[in-house]
XYZ file of C-alpha atoms in Angstrom:
695
model
C -63.027 110.517 -161.033
C -65.051 107.447 -162.053
C -61.974 105.207 -161.656
C -61.390 106.632 -158.139
C -65.024 105.952 -157.217
C -64.693 102.355 -158.417
C -61.509 101.867 -156.358
C -63.185 103.263 -153.222
C -66.170 100.931 -153.739
C -63.746 97.998 -154.130
C -62.098 98.901 -150.822
C -65.466 99.262 -149.053
C -66.581 95.904 -150.467
C -63.551 94.179 -148.943
C -64.437 95.586 -145.506
C -68.127 94.589 -145.328
C -69.264 91.232 -143.955
C -72.244 89.131 -144.992
C -74.388 88.168 -141.999
C -77.964 87.040 -141.385
C -79.064 90.462 -140.081
C -77.876 92.201 -143.246
C -79.459 89.569 -145.529
C -82.739 89.925 -143.614
C -82.643 93.715 -144.140
C -81.938 93.239 -147.852
C -84.986 90.942 -148.172
C -87.147 93.489 -146.315
C -86.080 96.352 -148.634
C -86.467 94.087 -151.683
C -90.120 93.408 -150.821
C -90.773 97.113 -150.103
C -89.265 98.270 -153.418
C -91.068 95.548 -155.381
C -94.446 96.688 -154.005
C -93.614 100.356 -154.703
C -92.620 99.594 -158.318
C -96.048 98.022 -158.982
C -97.951 101.177 -157.981
C -99.488 103.181 -160.821
C -98.040 106.658 -160.303
C -97.470 109.509 -162.778
C -93.997 109.892 -164.286
C -93.918 113.579 -163.245
C -96.098 115.441 -160.769
C -95.909 119.120 -159.835
C -97.639 120.112 -156.581
C -98.367 123.801 -155.880
C -95.117 124.932 -157.516
C -94.118 128.585 -156.961
C -90.981 130.296 -158.280
C -90.437 133.875 -157.135
C -87.650 135.950 -158.701
C -88.342 139.009 -156.539
C -89.526 141.412 -159.225
C -91.701 138.741 -160.853
C -93.574 135.635 -159.797
C -92.403 133.399 -162.644
C -94.489 130.325 -161.717
C -97.682 130.782 -159.703
C -99.091 127.745 -157.855
C -98.706 125.339 -160.791
C -99.955 121.757 -160.314
C -100.294 118.973 -162.900
C -99.511 115.290 -163.519
C -97.745 113.752 -166.519
C -98.486 110.057 -167.228
C -95.584 107.758 -168.080
C -94.604 107.492 -171.742
C -96.567 110.570 -172.879
C -95.356 113.629 -174.786
C -96.567 116.693 -172.899
C -96.170 120.202 -174.289
C -95.916 123.328 -172.146
C -97.485 125.897 -174.459
C -97.751 129.622 -173.978
C -96.539 133.064 -175.085
C -93.221 134.570 -173.992
C -93.168 135.247 -170.251
C -95.859 132.668 -169.446
C -93.523 130.613 -167.205
C -93.226 127.521 -169.417
C -89.392 127.461 -169.690
C -89.055 128.319 -165.984
C -91.315 125.353 -165.178
C -89.193 123.100 -167.419
C -85.986 124.307 -165.735
C -87.540 123.551 -162.330
C -88.389 119.998 -163.489
C -84.765 119.676 -164.681
C -83.382 120.944 -161.357
C -81.641 123.911 -163.002
C -83.179 126.391 -160.551
C -84.412 126.360 -156.967
C -88.170 126.415 -156.404
C -89.588 128.846 -153.847
C -92.240 126.414 -152.647
C -94.058 123.289 -153.807
C -93.002 119.771 -154.765
C -91.665 117.996 -157.855
C -92.207 114.229 -157.893
C -90.763 111.663 -160.322
C -92.740 108.397 -160.132
C -93.959 109.357 -156.671
C -90.456 110.175 -155.393
C -89.780 113.721 -154.177
C -86.899 115.150 -156.268
C -87.481 118.827 -155.410
C -84.040 119.189 -153.819
C -82.188 116.799 -156.161
C -79.446 118.011 -158.500
C -80.009 117.525 -162.270
C -77.534 114.597 -162.195
C -79.618 112.740 -159.593
C -82.840 113.253 -161.573
C -81.624 111.045 -164.468
C -83.052 113.194 -167.246
C -82.115 114.051 -170.819
C -82.218 117.730 -171.814
C -82.302 119.258 -175.301
C -81.736 123.014 -175.223
C -82.890 125.685 -177.680
C -79.229 126.182 -178.600
C -77.728 122.785 -179.200
C -74.709 123.028 -176.836
C -72.479 120.592 -178.735
C -68.714 120.411 -178.174
C -67.235 121.974 -181.354
C -63.814 120.275 -180.944
C -65.314 116.754 -180.731
C -66.712 114.634 -183.555
C -70.408 113.747 -183.620
C -69.485 110.247 -182.352
C -67.491 111.707 -179.431
C -70.267 114.184 -178.604
C -72.806 111.347 -178.285
C -70.392 109.088 -176.370
C -69.294 111.860 -173.965
C -72.164 111.499 -171.425
C -71.696 107.712 -171.347
C -67.969 107.983 -170.611
C -68.605 110.415 -167.760
C -71.679 108.939 -166.081
C -70.910 106.516 -163.245
C -74.596 105.556 -162.816
C -74.983 104.586 -166.487
C -71.743 102.610 -166.366
C -72.910 100.795 -163.209
C -76.232 99.946 -164.898
C -74.305 98.617 -167.904
C -72.141 96.553 -165.554
C -75.295 95.119 -163.900
C -76.750 94.370 -167.327
C -73.581 92.430 -168.207
C -73.632 90.580 -164.876
C -77.300 89.704 -165.391
C -76.488 88.278 -168.842
C -73.591 86.253 -167.379
C -75.861 84.961 -164.622
C -78.514 83.861 -167.129
C -75.810 82.064 -169.181
C -74.589 80.457 -165.955
C -78.156 79.342 -165.141
C -78.593 77.805 -168.623
C -75.661 75.462 -167.922
C -76.517 74.859 -164.248
C -80.013 73.695 -165.201
C -78.501 71.213 -167.663
C -75.990 69.741 -165.203
C -78.388 69.090 -162.370
C -78.885 72.244 -160.262
C -82.236 72.185 -158.453
C -85.047 74.658 -159.079
C -84.576 76.018 -155.539
C -80.897 76.731 -156.231
C -81.734 78.485 -159.525
C -84.421 80.631 -157.830
C -82.007 81.475 -155.022
C -79.335 82.544 -157.524
C -81.759 84.680 -159.515
C -83.185 86.273 -156.357
C -79.688 87.074 -155.055
C -78.929 88.982 -158.257
C -82.354 90.714 -158.311
C -81.845 91.873 -154.711
C -78.403 93.269 -155.498
C -79.769 95.053 -158.591
C -82.860 96.547 -156.901
C -81.103 97.477 -153.644
C -78.302 99.238 -155.584
C -80.866 101.306 -157.526
C -83.603 102.088 -154.997
C -81.882 102.259 -151.603
C -79.816 105.401 -152.438
C -83.038 106.930 -153.819
C -84.841 106.138 -150.550
C -81.983 107.801 -148.660
C -82.235 110.907 -150.888
C -85.985 111.022 -150.294
C -85.518 110.780 -146.522
C -82.850 113.495 -146.638
C -85.239 115.700 -148.659
C -87.877 115.224 -145.935
C -85.466 116.195 -143.170
C -84.049 119.155 -145.058
C -87.483 120.577 -145.996
C -87.852 122.993 -143.047
C -84.230 124.114 -143.337
C -84.552 124.644 -147.107
C -87.787 126.594 -146.626
C -86.161 128.848 -143.998
C -83.110 129.302 -146.224
C -85.289 130.189 -149.237
C -87.327 132.711 -147.219
C -84.130 134.305 -145.895
C -82.709 134.592 -149.439
C -86.027 135.867 -150.789
C -86.106 138.661 -148.206
C -82.831 139.928 -149.678
C -84.058 139.361 -153.247
C -87.288 141.291 -152.592
C -85.331 144.146 -150.968
C -82.995 144.362 -153.973
C -85.902 144.155 -156.423
C -87.798 146.963 -154.646
C -84.721 149.207 -154.696
C -84.116 148.220 -158.335
C -87.717 149.123 -159.237
C -87.362 152.400 -157.344
C -84.153 153.178 -159.267
C -85.856 152.425 -162.591
C -88.725 154.752 -161.680
C -86.231 157.521 -160.794
C -84.467 157.066 -164.136
C -87.822 157.192 -165.933
C -88.803 160.334 -164.010
C -85.499 162.035 -164.853
C -85.862 161.078 -168.510
C -89.391 162.502 -168.568
C -88.150 165.727 -166.898
C -85.440 165.998 -169.556
C -87.924 165.509 -172.409
C -90.499 167.894 -170.893
C -87.799 170.504 -170.410
C -86.574 170.093 -174.001
C -90.125 170.434 -175.358
C -90.772 173.458 -173.140
C -87.578 175.152 -174.353
C -88.585 174.515 -177.972
C -92.047 176.030 -177.355
C -90.500 179.071 -175.602
C -88.140 179.712 -178.524
C -90.943 179.197 -181.063
C -93.302 181.541 -179.191
C -90.590 184.171 -178.731
C -89.741 184.105 -182.477
C -93.438 184.254 -183.404
C -94.080 187.166 -181.015
C -91.006 188.982 -182.355
C -92.132 188.465 -185.963
C -95.671 189.662 -185.231
C -94.578 192.591 -183.013
C -96.280 191.024 -179.977
C -93.234 191.094 -177.676
C -93.517 193.248 -174.601
C -91.331 196.317 -174.710
C -90.136 196.155 -171.127
C -88.706 192.594 -170.937
C -86.635 192.109 -167.833
C -84.177 189.742 -166.218
C -85.475 187.098 -163.792
C -85.017 188.110 -160.170
C -85.278 184.471 -159.068
C -82.050 183.670 -160.927
C -80.007 186.106 -158.848
C -78.109 184.695 -155.862
C -79.535 181.121 -156.023
C -78.490 179.165 -152.909
C -76.293 176.181 -153.835
C -78.562 173.839 -151.840
C -81.166 174.228 -154.638
C -78.850 173.066 -157.424
C -76.198 170.864 -155.806
C -76.623 167.548 -154.006
C -75.435 167.421 -150.400
C -75.025 164.321 -148.278
C -77.459 164.973 -145.405
C -78.541 163.175 -142.275
C -81.856 161.378 -142.730
C -83.806 163.826 -140.533
C -82.485 166.760 -142.628
C -83.540 165.225 -145.974
C -87.244 165.692 -145.263
C -86.625 169.364 -144.484
C -84.591 169.798 -147.714
C -87.330 168.205 -149.859
C -89.869 170.678 -148.451
C -87.548 173.581 -149.345
C -87.019 172.207 -152.863
C -90.776 171.736 -153.336
C -91.384 175.375 -152.384
C -88.589 176.608 -154.666
C -89.859 174.437 -157.563
C -93.359 175.861 -157.075
C -91.888 179.378 -157.089
C -90.079 178.679 -160.375
C -93.252 177.314 -161.956
C -95.180 180.449 -160.967
C -92.770 182.766 -162.810
C -94.443 184.540 -165.768
C -91.993 183.720 -168.567
C -93.612 186.220 -170.986
C -92.156 189.051 -168.907
C -88.570 187.786 -169.208
C -85.870 188.096 -171.804
C -85.378 184.933 -173.909
C -82.114 183.962 -172.175
C -83.721 184.068 -168.697
C -86.823 182.244 -169.867
C -84.589 179.328 -170.882
C -82.536 179.529 -167.683
C -85.684 179.353 -165.543
C -86.846 176.194 -167.376
C -83.378 174.586 -167.081
C -83.213 175.498 -163.385
C -86.666 174.010 -162.860
C -85.469 170.717 -164.436
C -82.349 170.699 -162.225
C -84.353 171.400 -159.026
C -86.908 168.678 -159.807
C -84.145 166.136 -160.510
C -82.462 167.060 -157.231
C -85.819 166.703 -155.461
C -86.280 163.249 -157.059
C -82.837 162.223 -155.815
C -83.571 163.192 -152.211
C -86.953 161.414 -152.380
C -85.194 158.315 -153.742
C -82.775 158.352 -150.764
C -85.713 158.735 -148.356
C -87.654 155.853 -149.944
C -84.544 153.677 -150.220
C -83.895 154.189 -146.492
C -87.497 153.144 -145.723
C -87.077 149.937 -147.776
C -83.718 149.118 -146.138
C -85.156 149.725 -142.643
C -88.255 147.630 -143.432
C -86.209 144.685 -144.730
C -83.531 144.982 -142.027
C -86.148 143.843 -139.489
C -87.551 141.185 -141.840
C -84.074 139.854 -142.757
C -83.110 139.719 -139.100
C -86.225 137.659 -138.344
C -85.690 135.371 -141.341
C -81.998 134.927 -140.530
C -82.846 133.976 -136.953
C -85.385 131.425 -138.253
C -82.835 130.175 -140.807
C -80.049 129.819 -138.198
C -82.410 127.937 -135.893
C -83.568 125.653 -138.720
C -79.947 125.062 -139.753
C -79.005 124.116 -136.176
C -82.047 121.836 -135.834
C -81.307 120.215 -139.200
C -77.681 119.596 -138.221
C -78.821 118.074 -134.914
C -81.494 115.975 -136.649
C -78.973 114.576 -139.166
C -76.847 113.348 -136.275
C -79.651 112.173 -133.972
C -82.362 110.821 -136.309
C -82.032 107.053 -135.884
C -84.104 106.105 -138.957
C -82.088 108.388 -141.237
C -78.703 107.297 -139.887
C -79.646 103.633 -140.113
C -80.853 104.160 -143.669
C -77.642 106.051 -144.491
C -75.578 103.137 -143.151
C -77.746 100.651 -145.069
C -77.378 102.637 -148.327
C -73.588 102.514 -147.961
C -73.239 98.852 -146.974
C -76.229 96.771 -148.116
C -75.623 97.082 -151.892
C -72.034 95.881 -151.284
C -73.248 93.058 -149.008
C -75.881 92.028 -151.577
C -73.159 91.962 -154.248
C -70.793 89.975 -152.037
C -73.571 87.517 -151.147
C -74.428 87.026 -154.836
C -70.818 86.323 -155.832
C -70.388 83.973 -152.850
C -73.443 82.062 -154.041
C -72.068 81.998 -157.614
C -68.747 80.650 -156.342
C -70.533 78.001 -154.291
C -72.634 76.832 -157.259
C -69.704 76.857 -159.686
C -67.573 74.780 -157.318
C -70.398 72.372 -156.472
C -71.161 71.579 -160.113
C -67.623 72.223 -161.501
C -69.197 74.679 -163.924
C -66.061 76.582 -164.932
C -64.154 73.419 -165.831
C -67.074 72.119 -167.916
C -67.552 75.431 -169.795
C -63.793 75.660 -170.437
C -63.737 72.150 -171.919
C -66.705 73.036 -174.118
C -64.970 76.185 -175.389
C -61.837 74.162 -176.220
C -63.934 71.566 -178.049
C -62.934 68.776 -175.698
C -66.620 67.968 -175.111
C -69.697 68.652 -177.242
C -72.172 71.349 -176.197
C -74.750 70.234 -173.653
C -77.243 72.887 -174.818
C -80.055 72.180 -177.285
C -80.891 74.479 -180.232
C -83.445 76.549 -178.270
C -80.963 77.061 -175.415
C -78.234 78.032 -177.899
C -80.528 80.778 -179.247
C -80.983 82.054 -175.665
C -77.209 81.869 -175.125
C -76.627 83.974 -178.234
C -79.186 86.540 -177.041
C -77.638 86.781 -173.541
C -74.142 87.072 -175.045
C -75.124 90.353 -176.711
C -75.085 91.969 -173.253
C -71.981 90.121 -172.054
C -69.616 92.770 -173.422
C -66.977 95.243 -172.220
C -67.799 98.846 -171.261
C -66.027 100.152 -174.383
C -68.126 97.866 -176.608
C -71.312 98.840 -174.717
C -70.609 102.554 -175.326
C -69.969 101.894 -179.026
C -73.187 99.851 -179.336
C -75.278 102.575 -177.656
C -73.803 105.312 -179.884
C -74.428 103.290 -183.053
C -77.956 102.322 -181.970
C -78.989 105.910 -181.304
C -77.189 107.136 -184.460
C -79.246 104.669 -186.498
C -82.440 105.804 -184.794
C -81.832 109.472 -185.543
C -80.331 108.744 -188.990
C -76.899 110.346 -188.507
C -74.580 107.344 -189.042
C -73.029 108.978 -192.139
C -71.953 112.088 -190.224
C -70.516 110.460 -187.075
C -66.940 111.507 -187.889
C -67.801 115.129 -188.729
C -67.416 118.084 -186.353
C -70.596 120.006 -185.357
C -69.397 123.145 -187.217
C -69.710 121.237 -190.505
C -73.332 120.259 -189.916
C -76.592 121.943 -190.897
C -79.053 123.169 -188.253
C -81.233 120.082 -188.671
C -78.248 117.739 -188.344
C -77.013 119.559 -185.220
C -80.476 119.200 -183.706
C -80.465 115.446 -184.363
C -77.036 115.105 -182.759
C -78.276 117.072 -179.733
C -81.298 114.776 -179.378
C -79.092 111.688 -179.861
C -76.840 112.835 -177.032
C -79.870 113.416 -174.783
C -81.442 109.982 -175.373
C -78.271 107.837 -175.580
C -78.396 107.152 -171.816
C -82.043 106.063 -172.188
C -83.264 108.596 -169.603
C -86.597 108.053 -167.900
C -87.567 111.655 -168.724
C -86.625 113.797 -171.736
C -86.960 117.600 -171.523
C -86.913 119.726 -174.686
C -86.795 123.541 -174.584
C -88.028 124.933 -177.927
C -85.752 122.545 -179.855
C -87.102 123.544 -183.284
C -86.950 127.329 -182.992
C -83.646 127.628 -184.903
C -84.835 125.588 -187.915
C -86.517 126.817 -191.101
C -90.263 126.200 -191.573
C -90.035 123.069 -193.771
C -87.324 121.428 -191.643
C -89.273 122.270 -188.495
C -92.278 120.249 -189.705
C -90.227 117.176 -190.682
C -88.156 117.323 -187.466
C -91.198 117.541 -185.187
C -92.692 114.470 -186.909
C -89.389 112.661 -186.433
C -89.229 113.662 -182.707
C -92.725 112.242 -182.236
C -91.726 108.951 -183.900
C -88.576 108.656 -181.749
C -90.511 109.455 -178.555
C -93.189 106.860 -179.312
C -90.692 104.150 -180.299
C -88.631 104.640 -177.106
C -91.634 105.291 -174.840
C -89.766 108.103 -173.040
C -91.865 110.524 -170.964
C -91.176 113.811 -172.753
C -91.844 117.427 -171.748
C -91.666 119.764 -174.739
C -91.718 123.573 -174.516
C -92.960 125.738 -177.394
C -94.879 128.933 -178.113
C -96.057 127.542 -181.483
C -99.596 126.224 -181.027
C -99.563 124.376 -184.369
C -96.398 122.535 -183.256
C -98.015 121.661 -179.908
C -101.258 120.449 -181.521
C -99.430 118.196 -183.991
C -97.166 116.161 -181.663
C -98.656 116.244 -178.145
C -100.555 113.662 -176.147
C -101.298 116.376 -173.568
C -100.998 120.179 -173.732
C -100.449 122.336 -170.657
C -101.477 125.825 -171.782
C -99.834 128.544 -169.660
C -100.181 132.308 -169.343
C -99.154 134.864 -166.699
C -97.245 132.169 -164.750
C -100.379 130.011 -164.321
C -101.779 126.861 -165.945
C -104.842 127.968 -167.905
C -105.895 124.505 -169.098
C -104.570 120.945 -169.321
C -105.868 118.270 -171.669
C -105.543 116.622 -175.062
C -105.037 118.919 -178.092
C -108.644 118.324 -179.214
C -109.996 119.006 -175.697
C -108.313 122.407 -175.663
C -109.364 123.180 -179.235
C -112.999 122.084 -178.955
C -113.668 123.077 -175.330
C -111.335 125.915 -174.320
C -111.681 126.716 -170.626
C -111.360 130.479 -171.121
C -110.914 133.191 -173.749
C -107.114 133.072 -173.580
C -106.981 129.362 -174.491
C -109.681 129.841 -177.131
C -107.782 132.600 -178.928
C -104.261 131.243 -178.376
C -105.095 127.873 -179.943
C -106.284 127.774 -183.525
C -105.104 129.428 -186.709
C -106.496 131.851 -187.689
C -107.497 133.228 -184.297
C -111.045 132.621 -183.043
C -113.446 135.517 -183.653
C -115.329 137.008 -180.675
C -118.774 138.605 -180.972
C -119.863 140.996 -178.180
C -123.112 139.536 -176.794
C -125.523 139.793 -173.909
C -128.021 137.652 -172.075
C -131.374 139.389 -171.541
C -134.354 137.734 -169.886
C -133.015 134.295 -170.719
C -132.372 135.119 -174.404
C -128.928 135.346 -176.029
C -128.272 138.327 -178.301
C -125.083 138.158 -180.386
C -124.096 141.611 -181.693
C -127.774 142.547 -181.395
C -129.075 139.450 -183.213
C -131.331 137.117 -181.170
C -130.150 133.480 -181.119
C -133.058 131.023 -181.169
C -133.056 127.593 -179.498
C -130.180 128.438 -177.118
C -130.562 128.368 -173.343
C -127.992 129.337 -170.692
C -129.050 128.275 -167.220
C -125.913 129.365 -165.323
C -126.355 133.109 -165.881
C -129.001 135.800 -165.542
C -128.677 139.101 -167.386
C -124.995 139.594 -168.191
C -122.438 140.624 -170.833
C -120.874 137.761 -172.795
C -118.489 137.110 -175.652
C -119.436 134.451 -178.188
C -116.522 132.820 -180.012
C -116.599 131.005 -183.350
C -113.743 129.091 -184.991
C -112.796 130.487 -188.396
C -113.774 127.251 -190.202
C -117.207 126.876 -188.510
C -119.210 129.740 -190.072
C -122.238 128.748 -192.201
C -121.899 130.671 -195.472
C -125.130 131.935 -197.054
C -126.132 133.638 -200.310
C -127.521 137.148 -200.458
C -130.884 135.680 -201.514
C -131.005 133.415 -198.429
C -132.107 134.299 -194.940
C -128.934 135.132 -192.977
C -127.877 136.427 -189.544
C -124.869 138.615 -190.392
C -123.311 140.486 -193.274
C -119.717 141.662 -193.583
C -117.215 143.108 -196.051
C -114.072 141.203 -197.086
C -111.098 143.505 -196.411
C -108.224 140.957 -196.660
C -107.969 137.737 -198.719
C -105.054 135.255 -198.407
C -104.959 132.159 -200.639
C -103.226 129.068 -199.187
C -103.955 126.749 -202.126
C -106.686 124.396 -200.919
C -108.226 127.086 -198.683
C -108.382 130.834 -198.213
C -108.252 133.061 -195.153
C -110.572 136.061 -195.171
C -110.583 138.994 -192.799
C -114.138 140.297 -192.694
C -115.274 143.603 -191.226
C -118.644 143.285 -189.460
C -120.647 146.215 -188.130
C -120.718 146.430 -184.304
C -118.261 143.502 -184.117
C -115.006 144.459 -185.852
C -112.588 142.222 -187.775
C -113.307 138.482 -187.841
C -111.258 135.681 -189.453
C -112.815 133.145 -191.825
C -111.203 129.983 -193.233
C -112.981 128.712 -196.347
C -112.198 126.148 -199.036
C -111.558 127.572 -202.468
C -114.990 126.615 -203.812
C -115.968 129.966 -202.266
C -114.334 132.593 -204.467
C -114.368 135.851 -202.498
C -112.360 138.971 -203.357
C -111.503 142.090 -201.361
C -114.560 144.378 -201.312
C -117.109 141.545 -201.669
C -119.949 141.187 -199.218
C -120.217 137.915 -197.318
C -123.397 136.576 -195.678
C -123.340 133.968 -192.921
C -124.958 132.344 -189.890
C -123.334 131.270 -186.634
C -123.199 127.507 -185.960
C -125.380 127.246 -182.824
C -123.987 123.749 -182.052
C -120.365 124.953 -182.170
C -120.409 128.214 -180.217
C -117.893 129.047 -177.487
C -119.535 131.321 -174.909
C -117.480 133.241 -172.347
C -118.340 135.591 -169.508
C -117.157 139.057 -170.567
C -115.859 139.917 -167.082
C -114.163 136.683 -165.955
C -113.481 135.381 -169.508
C -114.368 131.858 -168.269
C -116.282 129.404 -170.476
C -120.039 129.093 -169.949
C -121.907 125.947 -170.949
C -125.119 126.183 -172.956
C -127.786 123.929 -174.422
C -129.352 124.096 -177.872
C -132.322 122.457 -179.543
C -132.792 121.892 -183.267
């Protein structure tokens, strides 16, 4: 496929012509892209991102920016939307609404291939039949864009070598600048012009994509409503079955008890209601919609009649039959109600889908017309196809002109053969050697990249092994090596350490941090482990219930949590919360008045006061203290101990103390709250409230 693409490009190149108009356009784009590259924009930006799966809103209006070169962790419990957000950044799923920008460029509708990312999955996804070396080399052998970049890198090195000699044999500064500029234009145009075209296409397709998404979502929401209805019916039927079973057991138990204690009535009879039961009460019939409502009324009346039967008057067999018949009638009633409700949903969405399809068809037609008629887009499309080839052709024409003018090839050939001595000085020879490192074949370039990344991740010794012969930690390193070998601008990692044991997890996360910092790759890391997030992140995005709860540095989130969720989710052991209230401007924590604290934002209200487990001020029984509790759990970690303390009117609270404090289960513990380190939250909204204290 790559070879075919190269052949097609060769053919196109032979057909294009270099003219002044084209060169003028290339210069115009070159200036535009140079200005854009100097702008300080975030590496990744999410704007009002929503992802709706029908039954659940997986990502709810998420917005944040990720600076270039930072390691950002999406942290949250299961179901918080962190992996869904990562998959949206990767382009693995379609967003319902919102924008995803990479360095200011809209990539919302780009495929993963066009986003130029590296991805490390939770499960390592290595090819078991290939060696470690082949696994790492695989993306390089199959990526046309990487191979083109490598080709440009080689051509740049050759051009710099060419310039070294041209400068020595009399080429003017103007000629050298012209040659360098011609290459720079070819390089920048080849990279940024297709991206500009993709961005323009994304702008044009926006309305069509939105209409298409809304049309699809109408169907998804219809299916999800019917699915939810079906689940509720199944739950109802299961409950009817259980209730019936329990009722039968109670009937049998009561009958046996009454029989044993001579409490049974002497004139037990058969149930009249069981004689000649119409089949419509026990068998499902396919009815017209207007008849279903009538049937449900009949079944409701019959069910009520069954429930009113006095079972104590019946023989045991008929008592059981009445209960079983009641279950059957109620299940049949549930089925007819399900059909009624299902019909309502289908009718409701039939109108909505018709409207959305009409909007979608119109948007599709308009988009198709726009693609053909939009002059700016079509001109840009033509430019993206031809200008990179023209820039290349112009560069090589200039090279040919310079080489012929100064007989460069003949001179370099004589030097290689030793017919003349080198015209370069020692400093220039060092530069030549440096440039020559990039003047290599594609095969050599692939080998160099594999070996470089293998050295970085310390897996050189296992390059010839198959993945099945590697440990979990080794497989993870190979997976990361394969993700970073192309030197992606963005690296995405979805819980990459979850399959490793505790000790290996710690060493691997430190190693990931070192690799990320040394390469300077913008990295998005997903985890539910708050200790992991705190240890390696520049920025943490804490998520819950599909929303971003707080964004900031690890210490920002730890020391100033925005709400109770963040406060309790971050920190081990979990932060303790004391029920409190604000009365007449005074703060009472679990009934104890707090002096020297003022809260100006609130009047009388219920609050929760949080304290980190390591911040309590431990007192002796002979001292003046605020609170007393009983130690009910003690865990020794070596240098420190975790205590679970039961406090009256508060409940269980975690303490983290160094082992100079020797507490045992059953001991009393006396303590004060640190008034300068309190975390105060509104009990209703759970949002943080600021306060002031005086010593």
